[in-house]
PDB file of C-alpha atoms in Angstrom:
ATOM      1  CA  UNK A1188     111.003  88.320 103.352  1.00 60.00           C
ATOM      2  CA  UNK A1189     111.855  85.175 101.478  1.00 62.00           C
ATOM      3  CA  UNK A1190     109.587  82.253 100.745  1.00 58.00           C
ATOM      4  CA  UNK A1191     110.854  80.098 103.618  1.00 67.00           C
ATOM      5  CA  UNK A1192     110.202  82.799 106.221  1.00 76.00           C
ATOM      6  CA  UNK A1193     106.713  83.507 104.933  1.00 72.00           C
ATOM      7  CA  UNK A1194     105.099  80.558 106.725  1.00 71.00           C
ATOM      8  CA  UNK A1195     106.424  81.811 110.086  1.00 70.00           C
ATOM      9  CA  UNK A1196     105.244  85.343 109.402  1.00 81.00           C
ATOM     10  CA  UNK A1197     101.797  84.158 108.338  1.00 79.00           C
ATOM     11  CA  UNK A1198     101.360  82.178 111.546  1.00 79.00           C
ATOM     12  CA  UNK A1199     101.646  85.411 113.516  1.00 77.00           C
ATOM     13  CA  UNK A1200      99.355  87.620 111.434  1.00 81.00           C
ATOM     14  CA  UNK A1201      96.068  88.616 112.984  1.00 77.00           C
ATOM     15  CA  UNK A1202      92.720  88.291 111.216  1.00 82.00           C
ATOM     16  CA  UNK A1203      92.059  91.931 112.229  1.00 85.00           C
ATOM     17  CA  UNK A1204      95.154  93.288 110.447  1.00 91.00           C
ATOM     18  CA  UNK A1205      94.202  96.309 108.319  1.00 94.00           C
ATOM     19  CA  UNK A1206      97.370  97.052 106.302  1.00 96.00           C
ATOM     20  CA  UNK A1207      99.885  94.513 105.027  1.00 94.00           C
ATOM     21  CA  UNK A1208     102.965  95.722 103.142  1.00 96.00           C
ATOM     22  CA  UNK A1209     105.183  92.944 101.828  1.00 94.00           C
ATOM     23  CA  UNK A1210     106.575  94.977  98.918  1.00 95.00           C
ATOM     24  CA  UNK A1211     109.860  93.714  97.565  1.00 93.00           C
ATOM     25  CA  UNK A1212     109.533  90.311  99.235  1.00 92.00           C
ATOM     26  CA  UNK A1213     110.416  87.120  97.428  1.00 90.00           C
ATOM     27  CA  UNK A1214     107.310  85.111  98.169  1.00 90.00           C
ATOM     28  CA  UNK A1215     107.592  82.249  95.690  1.00 89.00           C
ATOM     29  CA  UNK A1216     104.864  79.669  95.237  1.00 92.00           C
ATOM     30  CA  UNK A1217     104.975  78.346  98.820  1.00 91.00           C
ATOM     31  CA  UNK A1218     105.060  81.799 100.377  1.00 91.00           C
ATOM     32  CA  UNK A1219     102.149  82.933  98.239  1.00 93.00           C
ATOM     33  CA  UNK A1220     100.202  79.828  99.258  1.00 92.00           C
ATOM     34  CA  UNK A1221     100.744  80.719 102.934  1.00 90.00           C
ATOM     35  CA  UNK A1222      99.710  84.322 102.265  1.00 93.00           C
ATOM     36  CA  UNK A1223      96.522  83.161 100.522  1.00 94.00           C
ATOM     37  CA  UNK A1224      95.608  81.176 103.646  1.00 91.00           C
ATOM     38  CA  UNK A1225      96.032  84.310 105.763  1.00 91.00           C
ATOM     39  CA  UNK A1226      93.940  86.365 103.324  1.00 94.00           C
ATOM     40  CA  UNK A1227      91.113  83.824 103.477  1.00 91.00           C
ATOM     41  CA  UNK A1228      90.993  84.303 107.254  1.00 90.00           C
ATOM     42  CA  UNK A1229      91.207  88.096 107.183  1.00 91.00           C
ATOM     43  CA  UNK A1230      88.198  90.135 108.264  1.00 89.00           C
ATOM     44  CA  UNK A1231      89.631  93.647 108.195  1.00 94.00           C
ATOM     45  CA  UNK A1232      92.419  93.960 105.597  1.00 95.00           C
ATOM     46  CA  UNK A1233      91.987  97.182 103.616  1.00 97.00           C
ATOM     47  CA  UNK A1234      95.436  97.708 102.056  1.00 97.00           C
ATOM     48  CA  UNK A1235      97.607  94.986 100.519  1.00 97.00           C
ATOM     49  CA  UNK A1236     100.939  96.012  98.999  1.00 98.00           C
ATOM     50  CA  UNK A1237     102.719  93.270  97.086  1.00 97.00           C
ATOM     51  CA  UNK A1238     104.532  95.640  94.743  1.00 96.00           C
ATOM     52  CA  UNK A1239     107.909  94.326  93.651  1.00 94.00           C
ATOM     53  CA  UNK A1240     107.174  90.757  94.739  1.00 94.00           C
ATOM     54  CA  UNK A1241     107.298  89.468  91.165  1.00 91.00           C
ATOM     55  CA  UNK A1242     104.205  87.297  91.545  1.00 94.00           C
ATOM     56  CA  UNK A1243     103.477  85.179  88.473  1.00 94.00           C
ATOM     57  CA  UNK A1244     102.021  81.912  87.230  1.00 94.00           C
ATOM     58  CA  UNK A1245     100.946  79.473  89.936  1.00 94.00           C
ATOM     59  CA  UNK A1246     101.765  82.013  92.641  1.00 95.00           C
ATOM     60  CA  UNK A1247      99.215  84.420  91.138  1.00 96.00           C
ATOM     61  CA  UNK A1248      96.630  81.659  91.103  1.00 95.00           C
ATOM     62  CA  UNK A1249      97.195  80.976  94.828  1.00 95.00           C
ATOM     63  CA  UNK A1250      97.103  84.677  95.662  1.00 96.00           C
ATOM     64  CA  UNK A1251      93.828  85.146  93.799  1.00 96.00           C
ATOM     65  CA  UNK A1252      92.227  82.342  95.799  1.00 95.00           C
ATOM     66  CA  UNK A1253      92.900  84.402  98.922  1.00 94.00           C
ATOM     67  CA  UNK A1254      91.961  87.738  97.341  1.00 96.00           C
ATOM     68  CA  UNK A1255      88.535  86.444  96.356  1.00 94.00           C
ATOM     69  CA  UNK A1256      87.490  86.274 100.016  1.00 93.00           C
ATOM     70  CA  UNK A1257      88.520  89.812 100.995  1.00 93.00           C
ATOM     71  CA  UNK A1258      85.407  91.933 101.388  1.00 93.00           C
ATOM     72  CA  UNK A1259      87.159  94.963 102.897  1.00 95.00           C
ATOM     73  CA  UNK A1260      90.077  95.475 100.473  1.00 97.00           C
ATOM     74  CA  UNK A1261      90.381  99.083  99.245  1.00 97.00           C
ATOM     75  CA  UNK A1262      93.929  99.213  97.851  1.00 98.00           C
ATOM     76  CA  UNK A1263      95.721  96.452  95.957  1.00 98.00           C
ATOM     77  CA  UNK A1264      99.255  96.950  94.653  1.00 98.00           C
ATOM     78  CA  UNK A1265     100.547  94.164  92.425  1.00 97.00           C
ATOM     79  CA  UNK A1266     103.063  96.322  90.552  1.00 96.00           C
ATOM     80  CA  UNK A1267     106.046  94.468  89.081  1.00 95.00           C
ATOM     81  CA  UNK A1268     104.153  91.192  88.919  1.00 95.00           C
ATOM     82  CA  UNK A1269     103.741  89.246  85.714  1.00 94.00           C
ATOM     83  CA  UNK A1270     100.144  89.399  84.504  1.00 92.00           C
ATOM     84  CA  UNK A1271      99.753  87.494  81.287  1.00 91.00           C
ATOM     85  CA  UNK A1272      96.322  86.628  79.984  1.00 92.00           C
ATOM     86  CA  UNK A1273      95.826  83.664  82.348  1.00 95.00           C
ATOM     87  CA  UNK A1274      96.994  85.542  85.457  1.00 95.00           C
ATOM     88  CA  UNK A1275      94.774  88.476  84.503  1.00 95.00           C
ATOM     89  CA  UNK A1276      91.780  86.146  84.270  1.00 95.00           C
ATOM     90  CA  UNK A1277      92.524  84.827  87.771  1.00 95.00           C
ATOM     91  CA  UNK A1278      92.778  88.384  89.095  1.00 97.00           C
ATOM     92  CA  UNK A1279      89.514  89.444  87.489  1.00 95.00           C
ATOM     93  CA  UNK A1280      87.685  86.463  88.971  1.00 95.00           C
ATOM     94  CA  UNK A1281      89.157  87.238  92.393  1.00 96.00           C
ATOM     95  CA  UNK A1282      88.081  90.887  92.294  1.00 95.00           C
ATOM     96  CA  UNK A1283      84.651  90.257  90.785  1.00 91.00           C
ATOM     97  CA  UNK A1284      81.920  91.522  93.040  1.00 85.00           C
ATOM     98  CA  UNK A1285      84.207  93.779  95.067  1.00 93.00           C
ATOM     99  CA  UNK A1286      82.320  96.718  96.539  1.00 94.00           C
ATOM    100  CA  UNK A1287      85.262  98.319  98.345  1.00 96.00           C
ATOM    101  CA  UNK A1288      88.291  98.316  95.993  1.00 97.00           C
ATOM    102  CA  UNK A1289      89.173 101.901  95.082  1.00 95.00           C
ATOM    103  CA  UNK A1290      92.823 101.682  93.926  1.00 95.00           C
ATOM    104  CA  UNK A1291      94.305  99.010  91.670  1.00 95.00           C
ATOM    105  CA  UNK A1292      98.007  99.515  91.012  1.00 95.00           C
ATOM    106  CA  UNK A1293      99.435  97.405  88.212  1.00 94.00           C
ATOM    107  CA  UNK A1294     102.597  99.206  87.149  1.00 93.00           C
ATOM    108  CA  UNK A1295     105.072  97.245  85.012  1.00 93.00           C
ATOM    109  CA  UNK A1296     103.073  93.996  85.079  1.00 94.00           C
ATOM    110  CA  UNK A1297     103.723  92.937  81.479  1.00 92.00           C
ATOM    111  CA  UNK A1298     100.084  93.636  80.643  1.00 92.00           C
ATOM    112  CA  UNK A1299      99.713  93.769  76.888  1.00 89.00           C
ATOM    113  CA  UNK A1300      96.911  94.333  74.428  1.00 86.00           C
ATOM    114  CA  UNK A1301      95.844  90.690  74.760  1.00 88.00           C
ATOM    115  CA  UNK A1302      95.500  90.627  78.569  1.00 91.00           C
ATOM    116  CA  UNK A1303      94.079  94.148  78.876  1.00 91.00           C
ATOM    117  CA  UNK A1304      90.515  93.414  77.642  1.00 91.00           C
ATOM    118  CA  UNK A1305      90.110  90.741  80.333  1.00 91.00           C
ATOM    119  CA  UNK A1306      91.256  93.181  82.981  1.00 93.00           C
ATOM    120  CA  UNK A1307      89.037  96.024  81.783  1.00 91.00           C
ATOM    121  CA  UNK A1308      85.981  93.806  81.498  1.00 89.00           C
ATOM    122  CA  UNK A1309      86.467  92.546  85.033  1.00 90.00           C
ATOM    123  CA  UNK A1310      87.103  95.886  86.704  1.00 91.00           C
ATOM    124  CA  UNK A1311      84.137  97.496  84.972  1.00 87.00           C
ATOM    125  CA  UNK A1312      81.964  95.718  87.545  1.00 87.00           C
ATOM    126  CA  UNK A1313      83.725  97.333  90.525  1.00 92.00           C
ATOM    127  CA  UNK A1314      81.644 100.407  91.406  1.00 91.00           C
ATOM    128  CA  UNK A1315      84.150 101.873  93.874  1.00 92.00           C
ATOM    129  CA  UNK A1316      87.275 101.749  91.673  1.00 91.00           C
ATOM    130  CA  UNK A1317      88.626 105.270  91.253  1.00 87.00           C
ATOM    131  CA  UNK A1318      92.317 104.669  90.431  1.00 88.00           C
ATOM    132  CA  UNK A1319      93.699 102.287  87.837  1.00 88.00           C
ATOM    133  CA  UNK A1320      97.455 102.589  87.358  1.00 89.00           C
ATOM    134  CA  UNK A1321      98.851 100.855  84.276  1.00 89.00           C
ATOM    135  CA  UNK A1322     102.149 102.752  83.998  1.00 88.00           C
ATOM    136  CA  UNK A1323     105.009 100.886  82.375  1.00 88.00           C
ATOM    137  CA  UNK A1324     102.985  98.222  80.591  1.00 87.00           C
ATOM    138  CA  UNK A1325     103.313  97.465  76.880  1.00 85.00           C
ATOM    139  CA  UNK A1326      99.745  98.178  75.867  1.00 82.00           C
ATOM    140  CA  UNK A1327     100.465  99.187  72.278  1.00 81.00           C
ATOM    141  CA  UNK A1328      97.868 100.291  69.757  1.00 80.00           C
ATOM    142  CA  UNK A1329      95.576  97.356  70.515  1.00 81.00           C
ATOM    143  CA  UNK A1330      95.622  98.218  74.214  1.00 81.00           C
ATOM    144  CA  UNK A1331      94.922 101.852  73.411  1.00 78.00           C
ATOM    145  CA  UNK A1332      91.808 100.785  71.494  1.00 80.00           C
ATOM    146  CA  UNK A1333      90.643  98.687  74.432  1.00 82.00           C
ATOM    147  CA  UNK A1334      91.178 101.616  76.797  1.00 80.00           C
ATOM    148  CA  UNK A1335      89.168 103.882  74.520  1.00 76.00           C
ATOM    149  CA  UNK A1336      86.309 101.357  74.479  1.00 78.00           C
ATOM    150  CA  UNK A1337      86.544 101.022  78.248  1.00 76.00           C
ATOM    151  CA  UNK A1338      86.142 104.774  78.638  1.00 69.00           C
ATOM    152  CA  UNK A1339      82.736 104.481  76.979  1.00 63.00           C
ATOM    153  CA  UNK A1340      81.559 101.902  79.538  1.00 58.00           C
ATOM    154  CA  UNK A1341      78.436 103.011  81.405  1.00 53.00           C
ATOM    155  CA  UNK A1342      79.879 102.023  84.809  1.00 50.00           C
ATOM    156  CA  UNK A1343      82.936 104.187  84.225  1.00 49.00           C
ATOM    157  CA  UNK A1344      80.911 107.122  82.942  1.00 44.00           C
ATOM    158  CA  UNK A1345      78.749 107.103  86.051  1.00 43.00           C
ATOM    159  CA  UNK A1346      81.752 107.345  88.393  1.00 44.00           C
ATOM    160  CA  UNK A1347      82.577 110.566  90.129  1.00 39.00           C
ATOM    161  CA  UNK A1348      84.759 113.294  88.634  1.00 38.00           C
ATOM    162  CA  UNK A1349      87.673 112.146  90.770  1.00 43.00           C
ATOM    163  CA  UNK A1350      88.360 109.035  88.694  1.00 46.00           C
ATOM    164  CA  UNK A1351      92.072 108.841  87.947  1.00 51.00           C
ATOM    165  CA  UNK A1352      93.311 107.106  84.854  1.00 51.00           C
ATOM    166  CA  UNK A1353      97.040 106.523  84.563  1.00 57.00           C
ATOM    167  CA  UNK A1354      98.661 104.947  81.573  1.00 58.00           C
ATOM    168  CA  UNK A1355     102.176 105.357  80.333  1.00 53.00           C
ATOM    169  CA  UNK A1356     103.600 102.607  78.213  1.00 49.00           C
ATOM    170  CA  UNK A1357     107.241 101.660  78.068  1.00 49.00           C
ATOM    171  CA  UNK A1358     107.523 103.663  74.880  1.00 46.00           C
ATOM    172  CA  UNK A1359     106.251 106.834  76.582  1.00 44.00           C
ATOM    173  CA  UNK A1360     109.407 108.712  75.686  1.00 44.00           C
ATOM    174  CA  UNK A1361     108.591 108.432  71.998  1.00 45.00           C
ATOM    175  CA  UNK A1362     106.064 110.676  70.317  1.00 44.00           C
ATOM    176  CA  UNK A1363     104.263 107.619  68.950  1.00 48.00           C
ATOM    177  CA  UNK A1364     103.050 106.340  72.315  1.00 49.00           C
ATOM    178  CA  UNK A1365      99.401 105.318  71.760  1.00 48.00           C
ATOM    179  CA  UNK A1366      98.636 105.471  75.489  1.00 53.00           C
ATOM    180  CA  UNK A1367      99.457 109.152  75.718  1.00 54.00           C
ATOM    181  CA  UNK A1368      97.045 109.927  72.897  1.00 53.00           C
ATOM    182  CA  UNK A1369      94.270 107.824  74.442  1.00 52.00           C
ATOM    183  CA  UNK A1370      94.971 109.384  77.828  1.00 54.00           C
ATOM    184  CA  UNK A1371      94.473 112.880  76.452  1.00 54.00           C
ATOM    185  CA  UNK A1372      91.303 111.881  74.613  1.00 49.00           C
ATOM    186  CA  UNK A1373      89.860 110.228  77.709  1.00 51.00           C
ATOM    187  CA  UNK A1374      90.542 113.251  79.858  1.00 51.00           C
ATOM    188  CA  UNK A1375      88.990 115.577  77.297  1.00 50.00           C
ATOM    189  CA  UNK A1376      85.934 113.396  76.722  1.00 48.00           C
ATOM    190  CA  UNK A1377      85.199 113.011  80.412  1.00 46.00           C
ATOM    191  CA  UNK A1378      86.156 116.498  81.516  1.00 52.00           C
ATOM    192  CA  UNK A1379      88.799 115.065  83.855  1.00 50.00           C
ATOM    193  CA  UNK A1380      92.016 116.863  84.636  1.00 48.00           C
ATOM    194  CA  UNK A1381      95.469 115.329  84.416  1.00 45.00           C
TER     195      UNK A1381
END
């Protein structure tokens, strides 16, 4: 779906829609604005898949305005979006106070060691989050440190044994990948299995 068709699609979406998969669509700023309007009127949406939509900048800001009103969202896939520090802040504000989100998929979102602390601080307040997927981001050593600190967060420690942590940086093929080392340490410290 391209940006120009998004307004027509959004006109036909029901407020009782439970699953919306727009993965791979080219939403653009206008299309994302229309989607945000639909999200604000949604009363039942549980799964939103925007993977591969390449959402960034102003589009992310518009999307987050709509996300902030979703009280039933369980799964959010924003993989292949561009989440710099500012976009990550918008996302964190939008998800703050969520009591239903269980899966946050952020593969290949250009999240680096600078944006990661904002993300981790924000999601630490989501009691239902059980899956955080950061595969393909360039977290580096700084990001690895932030992940290690996050693992010591009281909210995370009190979660069930089924918490899944996924992190594989773009350098995962090399033996010097800091995320792999942190991943192993987190699993060992928490008694989780890979």
